Short mmCIF file of C-alpha atoms in Angstrom, two decimals:
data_model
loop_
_atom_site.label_atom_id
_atom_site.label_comp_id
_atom_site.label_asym_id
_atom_site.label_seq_id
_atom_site.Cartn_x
_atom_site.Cartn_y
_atom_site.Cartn_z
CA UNK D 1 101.17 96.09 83.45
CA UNK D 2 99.03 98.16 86.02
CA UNK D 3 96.58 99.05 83.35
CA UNK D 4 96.71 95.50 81.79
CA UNK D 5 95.65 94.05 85.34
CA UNK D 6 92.85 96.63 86.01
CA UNK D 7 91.29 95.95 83.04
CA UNK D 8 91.10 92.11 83.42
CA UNK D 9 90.24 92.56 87.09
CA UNK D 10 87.13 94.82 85.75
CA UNK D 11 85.90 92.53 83.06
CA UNK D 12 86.34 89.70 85.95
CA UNK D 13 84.22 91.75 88.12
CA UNK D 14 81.17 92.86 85.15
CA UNK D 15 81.24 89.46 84.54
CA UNK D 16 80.34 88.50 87.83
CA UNK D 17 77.12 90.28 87.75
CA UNK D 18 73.87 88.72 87.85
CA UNK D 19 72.31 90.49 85.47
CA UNK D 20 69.02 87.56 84.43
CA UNK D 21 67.53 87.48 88.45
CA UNK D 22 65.31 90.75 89.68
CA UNK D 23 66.59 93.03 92.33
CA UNK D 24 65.91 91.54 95.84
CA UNK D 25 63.35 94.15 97.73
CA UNK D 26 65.17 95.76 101.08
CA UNK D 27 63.60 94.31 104.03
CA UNK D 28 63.47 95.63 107.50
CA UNK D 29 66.76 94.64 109.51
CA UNK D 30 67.88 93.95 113.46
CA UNK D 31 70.20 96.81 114.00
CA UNK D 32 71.33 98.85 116.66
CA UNK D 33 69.06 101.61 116.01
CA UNK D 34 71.22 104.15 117.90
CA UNK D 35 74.55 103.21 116.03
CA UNK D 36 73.86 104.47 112.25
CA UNK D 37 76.26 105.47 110.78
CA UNK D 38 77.47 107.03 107.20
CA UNK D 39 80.33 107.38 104.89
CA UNK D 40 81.22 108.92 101.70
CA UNK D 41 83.78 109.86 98.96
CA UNK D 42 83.84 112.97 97.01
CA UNK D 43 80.34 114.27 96.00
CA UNK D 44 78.89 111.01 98.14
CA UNK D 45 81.14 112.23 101.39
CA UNK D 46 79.28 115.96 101.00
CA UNK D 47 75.82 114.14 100.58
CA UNK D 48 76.06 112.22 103.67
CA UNK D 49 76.40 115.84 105.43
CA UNK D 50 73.54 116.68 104.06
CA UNK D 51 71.54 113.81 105.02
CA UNK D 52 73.22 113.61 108.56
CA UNK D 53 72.34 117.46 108.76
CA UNK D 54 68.39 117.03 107.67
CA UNK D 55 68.34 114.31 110.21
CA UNK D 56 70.47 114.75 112.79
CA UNK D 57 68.76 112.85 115.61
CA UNK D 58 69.29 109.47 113.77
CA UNK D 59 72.81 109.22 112.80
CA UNK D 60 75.60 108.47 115.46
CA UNK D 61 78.74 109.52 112.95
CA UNK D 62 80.03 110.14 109.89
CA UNK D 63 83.08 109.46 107.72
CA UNK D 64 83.87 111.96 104.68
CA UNK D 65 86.67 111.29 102.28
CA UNK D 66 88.13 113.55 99.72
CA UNK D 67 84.90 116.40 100.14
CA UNK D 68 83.39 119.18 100.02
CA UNK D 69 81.24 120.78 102.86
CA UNK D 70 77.71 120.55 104.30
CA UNK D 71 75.93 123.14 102.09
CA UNK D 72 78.90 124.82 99.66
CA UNK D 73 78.38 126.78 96.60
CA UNK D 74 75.02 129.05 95.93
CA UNK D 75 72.79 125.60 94.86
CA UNK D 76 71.96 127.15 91.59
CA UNK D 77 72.06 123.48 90.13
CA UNK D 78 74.74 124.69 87.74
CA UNK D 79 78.03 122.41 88.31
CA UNK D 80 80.16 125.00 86.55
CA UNK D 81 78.84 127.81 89.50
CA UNK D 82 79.52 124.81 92.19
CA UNK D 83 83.35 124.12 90.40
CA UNK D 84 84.30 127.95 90.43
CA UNK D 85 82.78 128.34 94.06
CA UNK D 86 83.50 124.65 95.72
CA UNK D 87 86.71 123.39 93.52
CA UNK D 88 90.21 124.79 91.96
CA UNK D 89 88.90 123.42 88.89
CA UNK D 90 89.05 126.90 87.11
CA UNK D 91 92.16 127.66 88.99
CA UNK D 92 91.29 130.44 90.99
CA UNK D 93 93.30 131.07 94.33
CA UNK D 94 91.55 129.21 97.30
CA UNK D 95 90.26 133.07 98.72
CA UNK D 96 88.25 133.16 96.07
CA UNK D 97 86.23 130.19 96.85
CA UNK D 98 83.03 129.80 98.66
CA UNK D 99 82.95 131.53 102.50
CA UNK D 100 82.16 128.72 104.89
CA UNK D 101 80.73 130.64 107.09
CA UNK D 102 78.05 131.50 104.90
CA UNK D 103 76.96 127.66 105.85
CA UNK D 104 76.06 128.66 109.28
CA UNK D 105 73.20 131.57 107.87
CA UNK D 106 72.16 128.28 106.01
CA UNK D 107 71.58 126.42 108.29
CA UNK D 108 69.58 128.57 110.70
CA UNK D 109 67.18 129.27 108.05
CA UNK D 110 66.50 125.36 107.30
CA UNK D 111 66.14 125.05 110.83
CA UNK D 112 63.24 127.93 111.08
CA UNK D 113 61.85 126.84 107.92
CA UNK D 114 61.73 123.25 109.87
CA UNK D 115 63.54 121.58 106.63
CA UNK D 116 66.48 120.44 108.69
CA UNK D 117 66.77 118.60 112.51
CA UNK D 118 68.41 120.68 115.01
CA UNK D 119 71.73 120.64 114.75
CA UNK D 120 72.52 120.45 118.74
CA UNK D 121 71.95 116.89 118.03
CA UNK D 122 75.76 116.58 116.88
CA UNK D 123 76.29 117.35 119.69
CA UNK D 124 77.83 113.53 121.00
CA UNK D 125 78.08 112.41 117.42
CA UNK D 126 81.24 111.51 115.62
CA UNK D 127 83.28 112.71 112.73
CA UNK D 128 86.11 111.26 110.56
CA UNK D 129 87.77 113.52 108.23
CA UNK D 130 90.13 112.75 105.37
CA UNK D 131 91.80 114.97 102.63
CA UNK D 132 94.86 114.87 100.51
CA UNK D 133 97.27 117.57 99.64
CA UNK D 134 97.49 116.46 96.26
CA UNK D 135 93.88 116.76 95.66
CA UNK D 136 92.76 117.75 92.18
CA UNK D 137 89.55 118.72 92.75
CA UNK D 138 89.40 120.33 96.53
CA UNK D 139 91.79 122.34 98.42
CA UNK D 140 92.96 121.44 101.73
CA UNK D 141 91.07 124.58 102.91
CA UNK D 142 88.08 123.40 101.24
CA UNK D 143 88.03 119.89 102.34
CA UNK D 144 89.13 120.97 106.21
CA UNK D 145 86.19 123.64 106.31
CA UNK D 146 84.04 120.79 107.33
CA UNK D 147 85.36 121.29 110.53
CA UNK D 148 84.55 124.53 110.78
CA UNK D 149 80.89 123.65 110.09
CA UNK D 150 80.97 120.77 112.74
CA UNK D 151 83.00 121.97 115.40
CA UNK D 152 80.34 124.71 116.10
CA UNK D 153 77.98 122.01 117.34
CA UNK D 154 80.03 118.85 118.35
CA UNK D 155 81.33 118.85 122.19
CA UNK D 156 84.11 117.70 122.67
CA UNK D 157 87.12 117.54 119.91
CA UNK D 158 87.97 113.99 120.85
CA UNK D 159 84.83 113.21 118.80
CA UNK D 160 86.81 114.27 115.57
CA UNK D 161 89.38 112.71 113.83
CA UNK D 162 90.99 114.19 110.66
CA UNK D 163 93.65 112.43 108.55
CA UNK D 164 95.71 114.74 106.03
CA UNK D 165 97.91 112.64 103.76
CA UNK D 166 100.15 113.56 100.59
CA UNK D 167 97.48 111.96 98.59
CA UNK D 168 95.10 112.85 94.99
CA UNK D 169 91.50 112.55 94.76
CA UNK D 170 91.08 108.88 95.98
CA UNK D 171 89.66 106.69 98.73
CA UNK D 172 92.07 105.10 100.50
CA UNK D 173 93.29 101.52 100.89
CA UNK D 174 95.87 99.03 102.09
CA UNK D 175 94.57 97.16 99.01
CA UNK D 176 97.85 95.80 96.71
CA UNK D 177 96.24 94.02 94.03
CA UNK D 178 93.74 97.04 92.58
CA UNK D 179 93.88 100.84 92.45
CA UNK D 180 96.56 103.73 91.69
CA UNK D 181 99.42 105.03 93.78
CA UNK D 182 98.07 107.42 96.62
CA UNK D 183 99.31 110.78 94.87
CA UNK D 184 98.04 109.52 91.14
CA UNK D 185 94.65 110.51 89.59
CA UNK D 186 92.91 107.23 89.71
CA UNK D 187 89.74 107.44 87.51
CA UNK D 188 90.87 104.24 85.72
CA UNK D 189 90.41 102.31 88.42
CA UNK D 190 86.92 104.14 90.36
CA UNK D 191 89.76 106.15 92.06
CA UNK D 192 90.75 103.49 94.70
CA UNK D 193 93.83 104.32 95.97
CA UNK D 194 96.55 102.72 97.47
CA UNK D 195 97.84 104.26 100.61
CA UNK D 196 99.28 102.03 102.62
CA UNK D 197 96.20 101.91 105.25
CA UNK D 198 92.52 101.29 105.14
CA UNK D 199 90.70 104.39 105.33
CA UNK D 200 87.53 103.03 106.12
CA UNK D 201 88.60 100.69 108.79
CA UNK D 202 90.23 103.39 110.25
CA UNK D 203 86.81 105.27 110.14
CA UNK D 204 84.51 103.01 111.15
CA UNK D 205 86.84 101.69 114.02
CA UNK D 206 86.55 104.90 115.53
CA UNK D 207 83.03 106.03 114.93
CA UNK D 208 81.68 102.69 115.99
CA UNK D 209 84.17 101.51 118.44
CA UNK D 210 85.95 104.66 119.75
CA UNK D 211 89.63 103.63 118.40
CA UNK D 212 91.19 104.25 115.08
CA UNK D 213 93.22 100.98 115.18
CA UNK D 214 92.56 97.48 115.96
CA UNK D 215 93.93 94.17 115.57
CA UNK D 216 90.73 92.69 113.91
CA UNK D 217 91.73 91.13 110.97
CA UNK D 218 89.32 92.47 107.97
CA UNK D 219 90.84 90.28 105.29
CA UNK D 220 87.72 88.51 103.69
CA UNK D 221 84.17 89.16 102.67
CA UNK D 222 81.42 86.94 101.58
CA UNK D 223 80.76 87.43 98.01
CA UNK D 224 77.60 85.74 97.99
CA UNK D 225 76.39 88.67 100.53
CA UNK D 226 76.49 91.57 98.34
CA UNK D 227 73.23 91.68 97.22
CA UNK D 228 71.03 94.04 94.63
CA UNK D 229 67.81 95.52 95.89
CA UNK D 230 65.07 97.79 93.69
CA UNK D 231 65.42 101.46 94.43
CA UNK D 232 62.57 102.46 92.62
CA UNK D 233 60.20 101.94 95.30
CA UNK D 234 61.64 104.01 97.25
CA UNK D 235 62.00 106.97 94.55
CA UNK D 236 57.70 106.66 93.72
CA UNK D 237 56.23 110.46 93.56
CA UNK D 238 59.44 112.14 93.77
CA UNK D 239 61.70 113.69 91.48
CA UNK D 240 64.48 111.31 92.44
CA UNK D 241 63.44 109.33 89.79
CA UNK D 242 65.89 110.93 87.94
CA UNK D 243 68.83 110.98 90.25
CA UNK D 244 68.70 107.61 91.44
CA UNK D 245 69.76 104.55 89.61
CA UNK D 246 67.24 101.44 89.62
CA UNK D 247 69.11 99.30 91.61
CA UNK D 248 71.40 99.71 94.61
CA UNK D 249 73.78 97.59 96.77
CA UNK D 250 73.12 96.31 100.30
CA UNK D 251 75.97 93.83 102.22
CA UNK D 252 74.80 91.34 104.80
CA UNK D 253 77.54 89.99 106.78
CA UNK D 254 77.76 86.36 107.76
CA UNK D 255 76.65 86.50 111.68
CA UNK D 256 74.10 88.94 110.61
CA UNK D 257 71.99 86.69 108.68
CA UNK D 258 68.25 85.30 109.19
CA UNK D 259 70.02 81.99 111.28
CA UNK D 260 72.23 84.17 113.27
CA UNK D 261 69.30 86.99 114.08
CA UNK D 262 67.55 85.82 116.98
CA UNK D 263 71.12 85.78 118.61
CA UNK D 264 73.13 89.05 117.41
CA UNK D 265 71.80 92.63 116.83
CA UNK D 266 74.46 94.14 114.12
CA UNK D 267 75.40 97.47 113.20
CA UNK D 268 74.28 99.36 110.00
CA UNK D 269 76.13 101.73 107.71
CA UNK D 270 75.23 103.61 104.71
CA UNK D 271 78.14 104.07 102.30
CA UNK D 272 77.59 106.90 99.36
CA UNK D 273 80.06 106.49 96.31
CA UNK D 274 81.64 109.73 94.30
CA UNK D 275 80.84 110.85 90.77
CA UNK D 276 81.73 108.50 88.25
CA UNK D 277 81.69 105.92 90.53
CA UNK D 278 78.39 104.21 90.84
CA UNK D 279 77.04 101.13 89.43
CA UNK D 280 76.22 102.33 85.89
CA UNK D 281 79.94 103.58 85.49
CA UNK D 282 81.96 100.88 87.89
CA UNK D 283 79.36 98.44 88.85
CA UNK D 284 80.59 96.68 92.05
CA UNK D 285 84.42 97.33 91.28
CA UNK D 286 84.51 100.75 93.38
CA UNK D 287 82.43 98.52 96.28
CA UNK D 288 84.32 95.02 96.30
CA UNK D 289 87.98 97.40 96.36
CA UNK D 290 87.06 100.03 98.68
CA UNK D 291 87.61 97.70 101.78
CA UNK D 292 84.01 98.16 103.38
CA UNK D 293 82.90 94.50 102.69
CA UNK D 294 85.64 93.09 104.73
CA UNK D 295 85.07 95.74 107.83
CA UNK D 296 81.61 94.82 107.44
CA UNK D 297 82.20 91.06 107.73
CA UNK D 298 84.89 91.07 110.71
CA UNK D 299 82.53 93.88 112.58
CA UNK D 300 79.29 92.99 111.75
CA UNK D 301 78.07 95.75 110.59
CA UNK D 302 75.01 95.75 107.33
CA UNK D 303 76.23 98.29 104.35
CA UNK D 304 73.89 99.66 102.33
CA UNK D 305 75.39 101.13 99.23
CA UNK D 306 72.71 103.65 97.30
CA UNK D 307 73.34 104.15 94.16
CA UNK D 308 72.90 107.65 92.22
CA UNK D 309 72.81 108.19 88.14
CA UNK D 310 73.61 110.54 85.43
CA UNK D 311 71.34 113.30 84.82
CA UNK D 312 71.61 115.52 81.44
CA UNK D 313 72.79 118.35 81.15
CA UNK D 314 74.20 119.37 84.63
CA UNK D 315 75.20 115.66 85.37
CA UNK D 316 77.15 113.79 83.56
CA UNK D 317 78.60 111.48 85.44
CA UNK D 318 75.91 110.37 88.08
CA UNK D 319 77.63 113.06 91.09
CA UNK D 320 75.38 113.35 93.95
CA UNK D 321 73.31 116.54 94.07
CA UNK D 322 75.82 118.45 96.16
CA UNK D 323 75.06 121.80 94.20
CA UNK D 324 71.07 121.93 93.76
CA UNK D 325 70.26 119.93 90.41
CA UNK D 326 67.04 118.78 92.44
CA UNK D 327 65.66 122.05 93.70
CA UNK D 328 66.16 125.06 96.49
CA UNK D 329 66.33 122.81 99.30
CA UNK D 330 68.26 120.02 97.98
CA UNK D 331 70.47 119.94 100.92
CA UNK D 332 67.51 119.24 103.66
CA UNK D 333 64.80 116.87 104.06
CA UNK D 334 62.75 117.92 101.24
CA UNK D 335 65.96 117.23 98.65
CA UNK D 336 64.71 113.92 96.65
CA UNK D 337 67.76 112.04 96.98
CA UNK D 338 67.33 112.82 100.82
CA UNK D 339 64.15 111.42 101.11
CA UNK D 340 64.44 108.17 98.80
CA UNK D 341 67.70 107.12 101.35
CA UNK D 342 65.52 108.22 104.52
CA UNK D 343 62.67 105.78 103.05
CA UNK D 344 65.36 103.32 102.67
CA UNK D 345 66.11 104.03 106.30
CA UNK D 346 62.59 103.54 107.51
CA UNK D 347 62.67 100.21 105.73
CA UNK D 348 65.17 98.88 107.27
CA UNK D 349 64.30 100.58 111.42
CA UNK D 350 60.95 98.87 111.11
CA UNK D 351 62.77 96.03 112.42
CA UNK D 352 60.60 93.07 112.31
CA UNK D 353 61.58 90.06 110.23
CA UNK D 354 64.89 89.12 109.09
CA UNK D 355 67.27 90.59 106.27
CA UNK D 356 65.53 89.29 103.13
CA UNK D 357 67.59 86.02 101.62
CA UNK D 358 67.56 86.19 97.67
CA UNK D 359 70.38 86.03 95.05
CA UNK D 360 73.41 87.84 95.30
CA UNK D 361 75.43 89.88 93.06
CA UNK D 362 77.83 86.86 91.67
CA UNK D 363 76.67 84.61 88.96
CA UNK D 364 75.18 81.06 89.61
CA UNK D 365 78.73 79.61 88.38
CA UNK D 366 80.44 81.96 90.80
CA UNK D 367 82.21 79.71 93.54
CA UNK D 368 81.02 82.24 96.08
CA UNK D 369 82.16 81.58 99.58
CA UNK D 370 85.26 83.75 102.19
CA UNK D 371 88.13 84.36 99.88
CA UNK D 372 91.40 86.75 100.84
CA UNK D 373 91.03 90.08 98.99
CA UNK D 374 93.89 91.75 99.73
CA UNK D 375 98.09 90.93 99.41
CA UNK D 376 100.57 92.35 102.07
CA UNK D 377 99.82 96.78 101.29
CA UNK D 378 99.85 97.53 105.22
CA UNK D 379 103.42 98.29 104.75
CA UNK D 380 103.47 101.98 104.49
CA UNK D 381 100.87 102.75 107.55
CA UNK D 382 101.01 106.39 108.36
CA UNK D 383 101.22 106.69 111.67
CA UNK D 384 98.10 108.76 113.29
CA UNK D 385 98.40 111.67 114.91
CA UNK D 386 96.62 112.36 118.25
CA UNK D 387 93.69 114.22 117.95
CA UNK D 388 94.62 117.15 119.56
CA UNK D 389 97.67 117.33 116.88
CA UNK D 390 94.85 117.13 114.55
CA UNK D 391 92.67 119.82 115.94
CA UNK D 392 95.94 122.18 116.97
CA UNK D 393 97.16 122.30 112.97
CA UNK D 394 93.73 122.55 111.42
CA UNK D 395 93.20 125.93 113.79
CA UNK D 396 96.70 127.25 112.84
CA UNK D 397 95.72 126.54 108.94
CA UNK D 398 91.99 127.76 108.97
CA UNK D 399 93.36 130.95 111.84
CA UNK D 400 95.94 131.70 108.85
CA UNK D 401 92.92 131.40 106.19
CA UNK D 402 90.90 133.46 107.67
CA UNK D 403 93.42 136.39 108.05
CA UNK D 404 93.82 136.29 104.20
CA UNK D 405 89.99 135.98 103.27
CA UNK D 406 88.60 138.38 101.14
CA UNK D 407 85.33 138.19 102.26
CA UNK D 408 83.32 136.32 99.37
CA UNK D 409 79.67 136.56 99.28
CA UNK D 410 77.39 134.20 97.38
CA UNK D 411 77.20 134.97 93.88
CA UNK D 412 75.61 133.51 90.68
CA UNK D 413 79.18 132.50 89.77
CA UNK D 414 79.77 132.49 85.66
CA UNK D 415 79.71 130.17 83.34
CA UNK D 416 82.24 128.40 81.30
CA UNK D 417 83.87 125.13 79.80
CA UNK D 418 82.65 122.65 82.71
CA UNK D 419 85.92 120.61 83.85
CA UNK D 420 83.14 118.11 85.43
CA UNK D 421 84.35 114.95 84.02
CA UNK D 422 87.38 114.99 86.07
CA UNK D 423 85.20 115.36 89.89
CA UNK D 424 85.23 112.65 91.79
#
């Protein structure tokens, strides 16, 4: 019955496409400029590191869910050297994968080479971590070494937050209506899960508001504000032409609006999907169940939602470039992906104007207006704990993996049957 009701919902949701109008162009926006924030799943949670990391100075936080780290693997643009060095896809014990400390050489180079910000700009920024136990594509280890990269430059540790839950490769949701159980591989449904609790309210509460709870209710969305804008002009004269789909997302909330402007400055967020994901695979399902639109709508915040693409023979199933597809320095300022968001960015910080008013996403016969999205899932809420619980059993696991590492230096890796259709 689960599978029977995913499928209609998806053929509901293709079919409320508007494919006959042209993409709307992405005008400049009223935003707080110094609240920017990003969020991603999977390969899209390890390239928002690498965009917060080229430019540190203009991002307050970031939210990464079910990850990699900032700069993993030896970026030989091979996926099967990034799954045997970043992934227990070719089941190899976790000391065999990728040192995280080799990040840190990384990083001082890009910032000598001047491809990168300095990194002491983290230093008052925010981070939201999430990882599950049952995750088929990262290990704990993996997915927690992020902390290890951050912690080296962020203050204080009541600026992180990390969530561990006995959960698969999914982003999670207090949705009840769409997605698998938290522990299931959820491919079939653009691996929405359902855990019992938002994860992105939870994120974006505390990166933007400094709580992880609230009683906001965040149980509607406007589905004539999801909108489709041309990427294209932001991808002229670079090789991102070939990594970036033609068209992304962008989500206006009501009180954000042209009428509503001249009265209320709103927050934006950038939101990067996982492999297999995006528009050309899911369209808007991944979007419309992921629980952003109605965080967006009750906080006021603008989501943009770029949108990568397949790329033969090294990607398949439109991953971000998290392992160097797009050249050496794929991971700083001068990766193409990088710059085609940052030119999105600049768009939108010119801020003159309002947000640009053309069709949306749902068909002219589409009733359009607030509508509930979600049934009764906040059932099973894991209780959160405090983040010095957090930061106390992440140092006893990474003290314990430390002991046990074997040292691992980059290497070329070697290459075999690619397990890449099942990364998120």
């Amino acid at each position: 019955m689960d599978s029977l009701i995913s499928t209609v919902l998806l053929i509901l949701s293709i079919g409320s496409v508007s494919f006959g109008s042209p993409p709307n162009k992405l005008a400049p926006m009223i935003v707080h400029h110094d609240k920017v924030t990003l969020s991603g799943f999977s390969s899209g949670g390890t390239f928002a590191q690498m965009l917060q990391f080229s430019y540190s100075r203009l991002f307050s936080g970031i939210a990464v869910f079910s990850h990699s780290y900032y700069r993993c693997g030896n970026g030989s643009g091979l996926v099967d050297h990034y799954d045997r060095q970043c992934t227990k896809l070719f089941n190899g014990t976790e000391f065999d994968l990728y040192n995280p400390d080799l990040v840190h050489k990384d990083i001082e180079e890009y910032v000598r080479l001047k491809k990168i910000d300095n990194p002491n700009n983290l230093k008052n920024k925010r981070l939201y971590v999430y990882t599950g136990l049952q995750n088929l594509l990262f290990t704990p280890r993996q997915s927690l070494s992020i902390l290890s990269v951050y912690e080296r430059y962020i203050a204080s540790p009541e600026s992180i937050f990390t969530r561990v839950q006995d959960a698969n490769l999914v982003l999670p949701t207090d949705n009840a209506i769409y997605g698998r159980p938290c522990t299931e591989f959820s491919e079939s449904t653009f691996f929405i899960g359902k855990c019992g609790f938002s994860g992105v309210k939870e994120a974006l509460n505390f990166l933007l508001f400094h709580n992880s709870s609230d009683s906001v209710k965040t149980n509607y969305y406007n589905r004539e504000s999801l909108m489709e804008f041309d990427q294209t002009e932001f991808t002229r004269g670079l090789p991102a032409t070939h990594y970036m789909d033609s068209i992304g997302y962008y989500y206006v909330p009501k009180r954000c609006g042209s009428v509503y402007q001249q009265y209320r400055r709103c927050y934006l967020h950038f939101y990067f999907h996982g492999c297999a994901s995006g528009r050309e695979f899911a369209n808007t399902t991944h979007i419309r169940y992921s629980g952003l639109l109605e965080v967006a709508e009750a906080r006021n915040i603008i989501m943009i939602f770029p949108q990568a693409v397949t790329s033969k023979p090294e990607n398949e199933i439109g991953c971000w470039d998290s392992f160097g597809i797009s050249g050496e320095f794929y991971a700083t300022q001068d990766g193409p992906q990088i710059e085609a968001v940052k030119r999105m960015l600049d768009r939108i910080l010119q801020n003159y104007g309002s947000p640009y008013k053309g069709s949306s996403t749902s068909s002219s016969s589409s009733s359009g207006g607030y509508y509930p999205t979600k049934g009764n899932g906040n059932n099973n809420k894991p209780s959160a704990p405090t983040h010095s619980q957090h930061y106390h059993q992440y140092h006893q696991y990474s003290t314990a993996m430390k002991q046990k590492q074997n040292g691992n230096q980059r290497g070329s890796g070697s290459t075999s049957q690619s397990y890449g259709k099942r990364r998120g």
